[in-house]
């Protein structure tokens, strides 16, 4: 990371950026341009207890709100270990490195649920974006094990840092950087890697933020300490996925 | 004023517009002055602020903030053609505001300049565009001007007065604006009776499923308003049209008593006074004689054959017989001018002339333009084949809203070297074995909302 970029991020105010190279073995970015550390937030289950990573159903899409209290993220245990050290590129050609899944089997991944293409995302009413398990085939592409945003049929390889592989999307879904507490089998969200689209989301969905999160200002607040994880089918009344 | 006189006047104004639109000789001395002096930096001029033009302008500025980008557009307001059939069909929540937007917000947000003006000439040797507001020079020119109707080729015996008369009385509504408002007004004011829909008779035309989606949406509107009458489609394609099987299934299931599809017809005349369409109906493609028939209508939506906007011809770049620009390999650059790119409906790539394809092409073109201006190599074959590069939804029912879809993969045509596409009309997993579903209906709305975010955010 260039020192200049590091300072630039620090200069944005509320968000604290940490040079990834300073924290050995935890953070996944090689270049701070597309890396922002947020509050370290413990993931909880639907009952409000610490989520046990091993309790996640395999290949089921879960949702939690991070790093803001209104920005939905997708959490999936892909069952098989993910690929590691995947080089990814943002739409503006900035390169970054996705290190891989976490958990006992290195199979747990989390990504922003706001599509990197045109911002489709899960709401309490409906969701058009989800992980399509390996056994199912998506209309969007030949590949299996993808997150598909059905509104424009963009597909992202969940085991490769959500690299964009089909549809109009020109960049991966942003990754949520997870820390795994091996002793307690617990998960923490600590940062976001990649082009996240959060500001575009706040600009675009004022009515929705009013409806579900008490307004834009409240929706922009950062998640603190903990975030509840629920299955997508519980988060959204209707899930549409092709 | 007599109705006949009104038509005469309309004919004059159309003729005048045609002259202004095609000749640089009418540009006044005042108009020949530069609109804006050129700075030392690189300048890209974009003609047309539709899906392709707005996308390339935004992308260029996002990719290279030192570029000066100027968008020239003859209209003062953006109005979308995709999703407009939902407006015509009275789908709940779809209003004129849904389809429209100002041009100022995205120009301000992304730092490009929007100028409302009309292009009258292009001097590609000196890289100067002449407009009704003055001249403007460019380093790279992007043409995304869309289509115009070709009444003249389809009906060589029709004079300008007749064309003006038909175009107003039977609005085509494939170019957004007054045509859509007129068609909507006619539908809302109609008594019991027929609506006749006439898709373009031949050739490439904008948004191939549009006339058939419109058929569904008009039938839906008539059902919701309890209008007694038929929606009669006078087509030339014998049922072999975009998403044909999916449309026909939904017509059979939902509007069997309302929609009458006639696939082997030829329009002979439209009498806008008596509201009668005269047409020939053929038994099949072998039948060359046919039987002349008439049908009376309350509303007639006549969509003439399409041709490329005259702006393409002004540029003097190589085109095919229909005036669409010949492309360099898989690029969106003209085959005959390295400083001119073409987007949207006016390209000869074998990809669908859809809104999403225009956006897809504009994003690729933006990358190539930035590379070209930066003196870097660009591989226009990169990321090919592209899976699901195009997805297009068509609403086929209202209350509940249901839709069908087609996806296209894009790849290189080994024969021409241009782009080709392969379509797939899938049955969704929530359709109970049908092509249509409520889920696809919801996605149709989300598709359009997403596109608007992409263009205007």
XYZ file of C-alpha atoms in Angstrom:
699
model
C 0.000 0.000 0.000
C 1.218 3.440 -0.868
C 1.559 5.759 2.086
C -0.297 8.414 0.121
C -3.337 6.172 -0.330
C -3.252 5.172 3.295
C -3.402 8.796 4.342
C -6.147 9.491 1.853
C -8.370 6.871 3.437
C -7.615 8.123 6.905
C -8.658 11.540 5.720
C -12.225 10.406 5.009
C -13.141 10.870 8.658
C -15.458 8.459 10.391
C -14.008 5.380 8.774
C -10.756 4.147 10.204
C -8.419 2.567 7.731
C -5.677 0.261 8.785
C -2.773 -0.678 6.656
C -3.338 -4.407 6.116
C 0.330 -5.177 6.245
C 0.363 -3.979 9.856
C -1.880 -6.765 11.053
C -0.177 -9.984 10.373
C -2.234 -12.834 9.016
C -5.650 -11.351 9.605
C -6.484 -8.933 6.856
C -6.813 -9.913 3.262
C -5.843 -6.866 1.290
C -2.519 -6.157 -0.284
C -3.502 -2.679 -1.362
C -5.360 -0.351 0.953
C -7.254 1.371 -1.832
C -10.102 -1.066 -1.644
C -9.826 -2.021 1.986
C -11.648 -0.382 4.870
C -11.615 -1.696 8.418
C -14.852 -1.080 10.304
C -15.943 -2.003 13.807
C -15.101 -5.530 14.837
C -18.536 -7.070 15.098
C -19.399 -10.452 16.567
C -21.866 -12.499 14.550
C -24.856 -13.743 16.540
C -27.447 -16.363 15.730
C -31.152 -15.632 15.299
C -31.668 -15.985 19.080
C -28.974 -13.448 19.876
C -26.370 -15.958 21.065
C -22.871 -16.123 19.637
C -23.125 -17.825 16.273
C -21.234 -21.089 16.170
C -19.556 -21.282 12.807
C -20.017 -25.023 12.641
C -23.786 -24.588 13.087
C -24.165 -22.878 9.717
C -26.134 -25.012 7.295
C -24.052 -25.888 4.254
C -24.624 -23.848 1.107
C -27.469 -21.879 2.699
C -27.505 -18.104 2.256
C -27.582 -16.143 5.515
C -27.870 -12.363 5.912
C -26.394 -9.943 8.425
C -26.185 -6.157 8.415
C -22.626 -4.826 8.192
C -20.705 -2.524 8.264
C -23.686 -0.157 8.452
C -26.854 -1.169 10.247
C -28.723 -1.128 6.921
C -26.247 -2.729 4.511
C -27.041 -6.415 3.980
C -24.244 -8.947 3.649
C -24.432 -12.577 2.604
C -22.799 -15.308 4.715
C -22.370 -18.813 3.330
C -20.606 -21.980 4.361
C -19.661 -23.370 0.954
C -18.908 -26.762 2.535
C -15.689 -27.210 0.561
C -12.554 -25.119 1.156
C -12.440 -22.073 -1.063
C -9.649 -21.163 -3.445
C -6.947 -18.999 -1.917
C -5.162 -15.787 -2.862
C -7.426 -14.845 -5.730
C -6.372 -11.700 -7.604
C -9.409 -9.530 -8.258
C -9.958 -6.297 -10.130
C -12.414 -3.494 -9.511
C -14.312 -1.780 -12.318
C -11.736 0.987 -12.233
C -8.968 -1.606 -12.679
C -7.650 -1.456 -9.122
C -6.259 -4.832 -8.180
C -6.588 -6.567 -4.830
C -6.143 -9.964 -3.318
C -8.814 -12.122 -1.731
C -7.220 -14.544 0.685
C -9.933 -17.196 0.999
C -12.630 -18.601 3.261
C -12.421 -18.978 7.034
C -13.601 -21.540 9.584
C -12.358 -25.022 10.366
C -12.696 -26.004 6.735
C -11.789 -22.619 5.204
C -15.219 -22.727 3.573
C -17.055 -19.792 5.187
C -17.325 -16.635 3.107
C -19.126 -13.321 3.422
C -19.852 -10.744 0.758
C -21.769 -7.532 0.451
C -25.329 -8.303 -0.601
C -25.473 -5.099 -2.642
C -24.839 -6.079 -6.233
C -21.724 -4.447 -7.646
C -23.591 -3.887 -10.894
C -26.790 -1.953 -10.222
C -27.230 -2.285 -6.440
C -29.941 -4.953 -6.245
C -29.925 -6.327 -2.661
C -32.062 -8.215 -0.150
C -34.808 -6.244 1.573
C -37.254 -7.463 4.219
C -39.816 -7.787 1.412
C -37.848 -9.537 -1.293
C -34.466 -10.631 -2.490
C -33.260 -11.247 -6.029
C -29.685 -12.063 -5.010
C -28.534 -15.285 -3.353
C -26.081 -18.148 -3.461
C -27.152 -20.957 -5.784
C -25.918 -24.289 -4.384
C -23.641 -26.474 -6.505
C -26.399 -29.014 -7.146
C -28.590 -26.364 -8.794
C -28.019 -24.670 -12.113
C -28.513 -20.974 -12.605
C -29.905 -19.452 -15.789
C -27.049 -16.927 -15.630
C -24.082 -19.184 -16.354
C -22.636 -22.662 -16.772
C -20.548 -22.505 -13.601
C -21.826 -23.889 -10.301
C -21.557 -22.531 -6.777
C -22.271 -18.940 -7.715
C -23.998 -15.974 -6.168
C -26.507 -14.765 -8.741
C -28.178 -11.401 -8.903
C -31.201 -12.336 -10.957
C -32.309 -8.835 -11.894
C -29.609 -8.596 -14.579
C -28.276 -12.159 -14.241
C -24.846 -11.259 -12.982
C -23.052 -14.233 -11.471
C -20.132 -14.273 -9.029
C -17.910 -17.211 -8.094
C -18.459 -17.608 -4.359
C -15.323 -19.716 -3.850
C -13.102 -17.201 -5.658
C -13.786 -13.952 -3.870
C -17.032 -13.450 -5.806
C -15.206 -12.761 -9.008
C -17.707 -11.611 -11.642
C -18.101 -14.361 -14.224
C -21.382 -13.641 -16.039
C -23.817 -10.864 -16.752
C -23.329 -7.135 -16.784
C -21.352 -6.835 -13.534
C -17.851 -5.495 -14.186
C -16.424 -6.154 -10.771
C -16.703 -8.655 -7.907
C -19.100 -8.312 -5.005
C -17.243 -6.619 -2.171
C -15.962 -9.122 0.391
C -16.591 -8.882 4.094
C -13.400 -9.777 5.909
C -14.138 -12.344 8.603
C -12.063 -13.379 11.595
C -12.530 -16.851 12.955
C -12.112 -17.563 16.667
C -11.046 -21.175 16.469
C -11.254 -21.845 20.201
C -14.873 -20.735 20.529
C -15.918 -21.471 16.928
C -17.151 -17.901 16.569
C -17.055 -15.390 13.727
C -16.347 -11.680 13.584
C -16.773 -9.237 10.698
C -13.949 -6.723 10.709
C -13.575 -5.032 7.330
C -14.736 -4.698 3.761
C -12.539 -5.469 0.778
C -13.347 -4.395 -2.774
C -15.633 -1.825 -4.343
C -18.497 -1.721 -1.885
C -21.200 0.583 -3.367
C -22.430 1.630 0.090
C -22.571 5.333 -0.746
C -24.485 4.665 -3.970
C -26.868 2.511 -1.925
C -27.539 5.357 0.519
C -28.098 7.750 -2.385
C -30.445 5.429 -4.239
C -32.739 3.952 -1.624
C -33.953 6.808 0.534
C -37.554 5.549 0.625
C -36.443 2.051 1.467
C -34.170 3.282 4.256
C -37.110 5.271 5.630
C -39.322 2.217 5.476
C -37.023 -0.370 7.020
C -34.267 1.399 8.938
C -35.749 4.622 10.307
C -34.222 6.821 7.604
C -30.952 7.351 5.823
C -29.147 8.935 8.742
C -29.964 6.046 11.066
C -29.256 3.530 8.332
C -25.761 4.917 7.881
C -24.793 4.173 11.476
C -22.091 1.599 11.805
C -22.833 -1.765 13.318
C -21.263 -1.993 16.754
C -20.208 -5.047 18.728
C -22.624 -7.527 17.176
C -24.784 -8.352 14.163
C -27.530 -10.927 13.996
C -27.308 -13.586 11.297
C -30.543 -14.961 9.840
C -31.321 -17.154 6.897
C -32.126 -15.168 3.750
C -35.527 -16.851 3.622
C -36.233 -15.371 7.064
C -34.756 -11.986 6.248
C -36.806 -11.568 3.050
C -40.443 -12.580 2.678
C -39.824 -13.643 -0.895
C -36.616 -14.899 -2.481
C -36.433 -15.062 -6.271
C -33.432 -16.739 -7.815
C -32.789 -18.005 -11.298
C -58.383 25.247 -38.592
C -59.556 22.456 -40.842
C -58.277 19.007 -39.976
C -56.862 18.698 -43.496
C -54.928 21.958 -43.144
C -53.496 20.818 -39.873
C -52.114 17.741 -41.583
C -50.689 19.901 -44.353
C -48.859 22.005 -41.816
C -47.634 18.916 -40.064
C -46.297 17.708 -43.391
C -44.403 20.942 -43.899
C -42.826 20.796 -40.484
C -41.690 17.217 -40.991
C -40.163 18.137 -44.326
C -38.354 21.087 -42.803
C -37.030 18.945 -40.000
C -35.769 16.419 -42.497
C -33.858 19.077 -44.395
C -32.338 20.524 -41.251
C -31.437 17.088 -40.034
C -29.542 16.012 -43.126
C -27.728 19.016 -44.446
C -25.022 21.223 -43.149
C -25.836 23.920 -45.690
C -28.685 25.278 -43.542
C -26.426 25.963 -40.580
C -26.293 29.697 -40.069
C -23.107 31.721 -39.750
C -23.910 32.116 -36.067
C -24.249 28.385 -35.635
C -20.875 27.729 -37.269
C -18.986 29.285 -34.342
C -17.442 26.858 -31.861
C -19.719 26.068 -28.915
C -16.702 25.606 -26.716
C -13.028 26.192 -27.338
C -10.923 23.110 -27.092
C -8.507 22.848 -24.230
C -5.176 21.044 -24.353
C -6.690 17.850 -22.953
C -8.460 15.093 -24.812
C -12.113 15.544 -25.690
C -14.756 12.894 -26.396
C -18.001 14.072 -27.989
C -20.998 11.756 -27.573
C -24.007 12.161 -29.868
C -27.203 10.853 -28.259
C -28.125 10.593 -24.585
C -29.945 7.300 -24.542
C -28.838 4.109 -22.815
C -25.575 3.888 -24.777
C -24.679 7.573 -24.768
C -25.301 8.196 -21.066
C -23.397 5.057 -20.115
C -20.319 5.815 -22.189
C -20.200 9.394 -20.884
C -20.316 8.273 -17.258
C -17.861 5.429 -17.782
C -15.343 7.611 -19.589
C -15.306 10.112 -16.754
C -15.088 7.368 -14.143
C -12.219 5.649 -15.920
C -10.265 8.778 -16.832
C -11.147 11.955 -14.981
C -8.860 14.086 -17.150
C -11.080 13.516 -20.181
C -13.436 16.246 -21.313
C -16.714 14.566 -22.243
C -19.503 16.432 -23.997
C -22.915 14.870 -24.679
C -25.046 16.311 -27.480
C -28.742 15.433 -27.377
C -31.683 16.908 -29.258
C -34.222 16.183 -26.504
C -34.491 18.059 -23.243
C -35.733 15.140 -21.188
C -34.784 11.489 -20.943
C -37.543 8.993 -21.527
C -36.970 5.251 -21.577
C -38.367 2.959 -24.237
C -37.699 -0.247 -22.267
C -40.463 -0.733 -19.664
C -42.716 1.771 -21.466
C -45.154 -0.985 -22.407
C -45.838 -1.435 -18.691
C -46.841 2.234 -18.661
C -49.098 1.756 -21.696
C -50.609 -1.330 -20.068
C -51.470 0.522 -16.875
C -49.269 -1.655 -14.638
C -49.694 -0.419 -11.082
C -47.096 2.111 -9.997
C -45.697 2.740 -13.489
C -46.136 6.394 -14.359
C -44.566 8.820 -16.767
C -42.205 9.786 -13.955
C -41.016 6.174 -13.822
C -39.827 6.420 -17.413
C -38.355 9.914 -17.381
C -35.373 11.719 -15.888
C -33.515 14.999 -16.298
C -30.128 14.998 -18.027
C -28.550 17.441 -15.622
C -28.110 15.211 -12.565
C -25.802 12.584 -14.112
C -23.835 15.241 -16.022
C -23.214 17.081 -12.763
C -22.463 13.919 -10.792
C -19.897 12.626 -13.277
C -18.501 15.863 -14.602
C -19.499 15.636 -18.240
C -21.220 18.389 -20.137
C -24.751 18.051 -21.494
C -25.710 20.262 -24.426
C -29.213 20.193 -25.862
C -28.719 20.624 -29.584
C -29.123 18.844 -32.873
C -26.262 17.562 -34.984
C -26.406 18.759 -38.586
C -23.060 17.693 -40.035
C -19.901 15.790 -39.181
C -16.510 16.578 -40.708
C -14.521 13.486 -39.872
C -11.385 14.662 -41.653
C -11.109 17.714 -39.396
C -12.870 16.070 -36.441
C -15.591 18.693 -36.149
C -19.287 18.197 -35.407
C -21.654 20.942 -36.554
C -24.814 21.447 -34.548
C -27.698 23.909 -34.517
C -25.834 25.631 -31.644
C -22.406 25.818 -33.268
C -19.450 23.576 -33.975
C -17.514 21.358 -31.657
C -14.237 19.567 -32.235
C -13.345 16.142 -30.900
C -10.535 13.685 -30.441
C -12.947 10.758 -30.303
C -16.555 10.827 -31.483
C -19.131 8.384 -30.109
C -22.370 8.031 -32.057
C -25.333 6.633 -30.183
C -28.202 8.346 -32.028
C -30.714 5.480 -32.249
C -33.149 4.783 -35.043
C -35.617 6.646 -37.230
C -38.680 5.306 -38.995
C -38.562 4.491 -42.677
C -42.130 5.093 -43.847
C -40.738 6.114 -47.244
C -39.217 2.727 -48.094
C -42.165 0.787 -46.787
C -44.753 2.886 -48.647
C -43.063 4.537 -51.634
C -46.432 5.919 -52.818
C -47.152 7.763 -49.586
C -46.373 11.485 -49.758
C -45.079 13.492 -46.818
C -48.573 14.597 -45.889
C -49.806 11.031 -45.693
C -46.754 9.983 -43.640
C -47.303 12.838 -41.199
C -50.966 11.946 -40.965
C -50.326 8.260 -40.215
C -47.418 8.913 -37.840
C -49.604 11.120 -35.663
C -52.852 9.176 -35.910
C -51.184 5.773 -35.462
C -48.174 6.521 -33.255
C -45.378 3.978 -33.496
C -44.148 4.544 -29.936
C -40.739 2.979 -30.492
C -39.009 6.317 -30.023
C -40.007 7.630 -26.606
C -41.763 10.958 -26.233
C -44.964 12.280 -27.709
C -45.601 9.013 -29.513
C -46.006 7.164 -26.225
C -48.146 9.894 -24.706
C -50.352 9.935 -27.803
C -50.792 6.169 -27.773
C -51.579 6.198 -24.058
C -54.136 8.981 -24.578
C -55.755 7.086 -27.430
C -56.034 3.927 -25.322
C -57.529 5.844 -22.417
C -60.045 7.599 -24.654
C -61.090 4.590 -26.703
C -64.578 3.154 -26.835
C -65.279 -0.541 -27.269
C -63.533 -1.733 -30.431
C -60.275 -3.054 -31.768
C -56.675 -2.118 -31.214
C -54.537 -2.993 -34.222
C -50.820 -3.492 -33.627
C -48.505 -3.643 -36.629
C -44.889 -4.661 -35.914
C -42.125 -3.517 -38.290
C -42.584 -5.484 -41.515
C -38.935 -6.357 -42.085
C -35.322 -5.714 -41.231
C -33.553 -4.982 -37.982
C -35.602 -2.928 -35.548
C -35.228 -1.627 -32.020
C -36.208 -4.025 -29.219
C -37.539 -7.054 -31.141
C -39.968 -8.249 -28.426
C -41.521 -4.776 -27.991
C -44.538 -5.089 -30.339
C -45.479 -8.420 -28.798
C -45.071 -7.226 -25.213
C -47.248 -4.288 -26.220
C -49.858 -6.738 -27.507
C -49.962 -8.353 -24.051
C -50.059 -5.044 -22.245
C -52.845 -3.593 -24.407
C -54.884 -6.784 -23.909
C -54.253 -6.451 -20.181
C -55.376 -2.832 -20.245
C -58.563 -3.676 -22.160
C -59.315 -6.460 -19.692
C -58.783 -4.233 -16.675
C -60.986 -1.500 -18.188
C -63.590 -3.975 -19.458
C -63.207 -2.727 -23.028
C -64.992 -5.022 -25.467
C -62.829 -5.623 -28.503
C -59.844 -7.426 -29.934
C -56.119 -6.782 -30.061
C -55.266 -7.693 -33.642
C -51.619 -8.151 -34.594
C -50.871 -7.833 -38.309
C -47.410 -9.351 -38.600
C -45.105 -10.660 -41.316
C -43.163 -13.162 -39.211
C -45.517 -16.135 -39.214
C -45.191 -16.480 -35.438
C -41.393 -16.697 -35.549
C -40.601 -13.616 -33.446
C -38.569 -12.833 -30.327
C -39.655 -14.966 -27.356
C -42.376 -16.281 -29.707
C -43.229 -19.499 -27.890
C -43.347 -17.706 -24.531
C -45.560 -14.888 -25.803
C -47.940 -17.256 -27.575
C -48.258 -19.448 -24.504
C -49.212 -16.443 -22.383
C -51.646 -15.124 -24.994
C -53.346 -18.527 -25.140
C -53.539 -18.818 -21.357
C -54.495 -15.245 -20.511
C -56.050 -13.481 -23.484
C -57.281 -16.196 -25.859
C -60.538 -14.302 -26.492
C -58.845 -10.941 -26.996
C -55.633 -11.379 -28.990
C -55.830 -12.330 -32.660
C -52.409 -12.901 -34.180
C -52.173 -12.913 -37.973
C -48.635 -13.855 -38.955
C -48.653 -13.619 -42.765
C -49.922 -10.196 -43.699
C -48.871 -7.136 -45.644
C -50.252 -3.685 -44.948
C -51.808 -2.090 -48.017
C -53.125 1.148 -46.557
C -54.203 2.887 -43.378
C -57.172 5.245 -43.639
C -56.862 7.417 -40.585
C -60.163 9.230 -41.276
C -62.285 6.104 -41.466
C -59.989 4.246 -39.041
C -59.564 1.256 -41.302
C -56.464 -0.787 -42.057
C -56.416 -2.545 -45.412
C -54.087 -5.507 -45.573
C -53.393 -8.647 -47.513
C -53.496 -11.939 -45.698
C -51.519 -14.857 -47.082
C -52.152 -18.534 -46.361
C -48.449 -19.135 -45.766
C -45.035 -17.967 -46.938
C -45.538 -19.680 -50.321
C -48.756 -17.757 -51.036
C -47.846 -14.671 -53.080
C -51.361 -13.582 -53.994
C -53.185 -13.425 -50.706
C -56.617 -12.044 -49.946
C -57.242 -8.346 -49.363
C -59.068 -7.642 -46.125
C -59.947 -4.674 -43.939
C -60.184 -4.201 -40.218
C -61.585 -1.197 -38.404
C -59.862 0.078 -35.318
C -60.280 2.372 -32.373
C -56.524 2.580 -31.848
C -53.813 1.668 -34.332
C -50.173 1.261 -33.320
C -48.300 1.160 -36.601
C -44.567 0.604 -36.267
C -42.787 1.194 -39.577
C -39.548 -0.467 -40.570
C -36.516 1.096 -38.892
C -33.320 2.558 -40.255
C -30.275 4.083 -38.625
C -30.423 7.712 -37.554
C -29.188 10.078 -40.303
C -26.345 11.056 -37.944
C -24.578 7.827 -38.963
C -24.674 8.862 -42.629
C -23.464 12.368 -41.703
C -20.322 10.820 -40.239
C -19.491 9.261 -43.605
C -18.403 5.990 -42.030
C -18.880 2.640 -43.700
C -22.402 1.222 -43.306
C -24.498 -1.649 -44.569
C -27.414 -1.123 -46.971
C -29.785 -0.191 -44.130
C -27.374 2.484 -42.905
C -26.119 0.681 -39.800
C -22.425 1.162 -39.016
C -19.929 -1.537 -39.960
C -17.812 -2.401 -36.956
C -14.145 -3.239 -36.494
C -14.045 -6.878 -35.348
C -15.510 -7.249 -31.875
C -14.941 -3.584 -31.120
C -17.532 -0.816 -31.044
C -15.262 1.261 -33.234
C -16.154 2.026 -36.849
C -14.389 -0.201 -39.340
C -13.511 2.851 -41.430
C -12.585 5.532 -38.866
C -10.446 4.854 -35.818
C -11.718 7.952 -34.051
C -15.419 7.148 -34.317
C -17.281 4.653 -32.126
C -20.904 3.583 -32.572
C -23.259 2.270 -29.897
C -26.782 0.968 -29.427
C -29.212 0.358 -32.262
C -26.892 1.579 -35.023
C -24.259 -1.161 -34.946
C -24.035 -4.174 -37.275
C -22.856 -6.587 -34.568
C -25.056 -9.650 -34.358
C -26.321 -8.735 -30.909
C -29.864 -7.733 -29.942
C -30.705 -4.016 -30.235
C -31.748 -3.809 -26.586
C -31.205 -1.301 -23.805
C -28.953 -3.646 -21.873
C -26.837 -4.428 -24.923
C -26.395 -0.698 -25.507
C -25.084 -0.391 -21.945
C -22.867 -3.469 -22.336
C -21.341 -2.082 -25.510
C -20.923 1.386 -24.040
C -18.891 0.028 -21.128
C -16.582 -1.869 -23.457
C -16.275 1.133 -25.751
C -15.357 3.369 -22.802
C -12.486 1.047 -21.855
C -11.242 0.982 -25.437
C -11.470 4.760 -25.854
C -9.508 5.368 -22.651
C -6.854 2.913 -23.833
C -6.712 4.502 -27.292
C -6.342 8.020 -25.952
C -3.717 6.829 -23.502
C -1.757 5.202 -26.321
C -2.295 1.746 -24.855
C -3.289 -1.478 -26.550
C -6.794 -2.817 -26.038
C -8.054 -6.288 -26.760
C -11.706 -6.005 -27.775
C -11.961 -9.794 -27.579
C -11.329 -9.744 -23.830
C -13.998 -11.306 -21.617
C -15.544 -13.151 -24.539
C -17.574 -15.269 -24.618
C -19.773 -13.231 -22.271
C -22.468 -15.241 -20.538
C -25.837 -13.554 -19.987
C -24.475 -10.307 -21.430
C -28.029 -9.418 -22.326
C -31.170 -10.143 -20.355
C -34.483 -8.815 -21.515
C -37.802 -9.132 -19.736
C -41.269 -8.667 -21.199
C -44.340 -8.116 -19.056
C -47.176 -10.347 -20.241
C -49.777 -9.933 -17.507
C -50.890 -7.412 -14.920
C -52.460 -7.891 -11.519
C -50.714 -10.212 -10.930
C -47.731 -8.922 -12.855
C -46.105 -11.760 -14.751
C -43.280 -11.654 -17.261
C -41.121 -13.766 -19.559
C -37.426 -13.448 -20.251
C -34.658 -14.071 -22.758
C -30.935 -14.197 -22.089
C -28.150 -13.872 -24.642
C -24.536 -15.016 -24.518
C -22.218 -12.973 -26.735
C -19.212 -14.344 -28.586
C -17.060 -13.840 -31.673
C -18.595 -14.710 -35.023
C -15.762 -16.659 -36.709
C -17.025 -15.751 -40.178
C -17.436 -11.993 -39.830
C -15.135 -11.380 -36.884
C -17.914 -9.286 -35.354
C -19.947 -10.117 -32.271
C -22.647 -12.746 -32.403
C -25.204 -13.802 -29.830
C -27.103 -16.880 -28.821
C -30.480 -16.506 -27.147
C -32.179 -18.672 -24.568
C -35.792 -18.333 -23.419
C -35.863 -20.203 -20.107
C -38.783 -21.407 -18.042
C -38.319 -19.970 -14.545
C -38.275 -22.238 -11.501
C -41.405 -20.578 -10.105
C -43.450 -20.798 -13.322
C -45.118 -24.192 -12.810
C -43.828 -25.305 -16.189
C -44.798 -22.058 -17.939
C -42.509 -19.448 -19.462
C -44.034 -16.697 -17.341
C -43.998 -16.173 -13.591
C -44.657 -13.566 -10.944
C -41.000 -13.693 -9.955
C -39.948 -12.698 -13.456
C -42.595 -9.962 -13.258
C -40.882 -8.569 -10.166
C -37.487 -8.813 -11.847
C -38.803 -6.843 -14.817
C -39.404 -3.915 -12.496
C -36.086 -4.388 -10.696
C -34.252 -4.648 -14.034
C -35.562 -1.262 -15.032
C -34.900 0.310 -11.639
C -31.332 -0.984 -11.785
C -30.771 0.409 -15.253
C -32.002 3.814 -14.127
C -29.603 3.706 -11.200
C -26.789 2.839 -13.603
C -27.606 5.721 -15.950
C -28.437 8.454 -13.488
C -26.720 7.810 -10.169
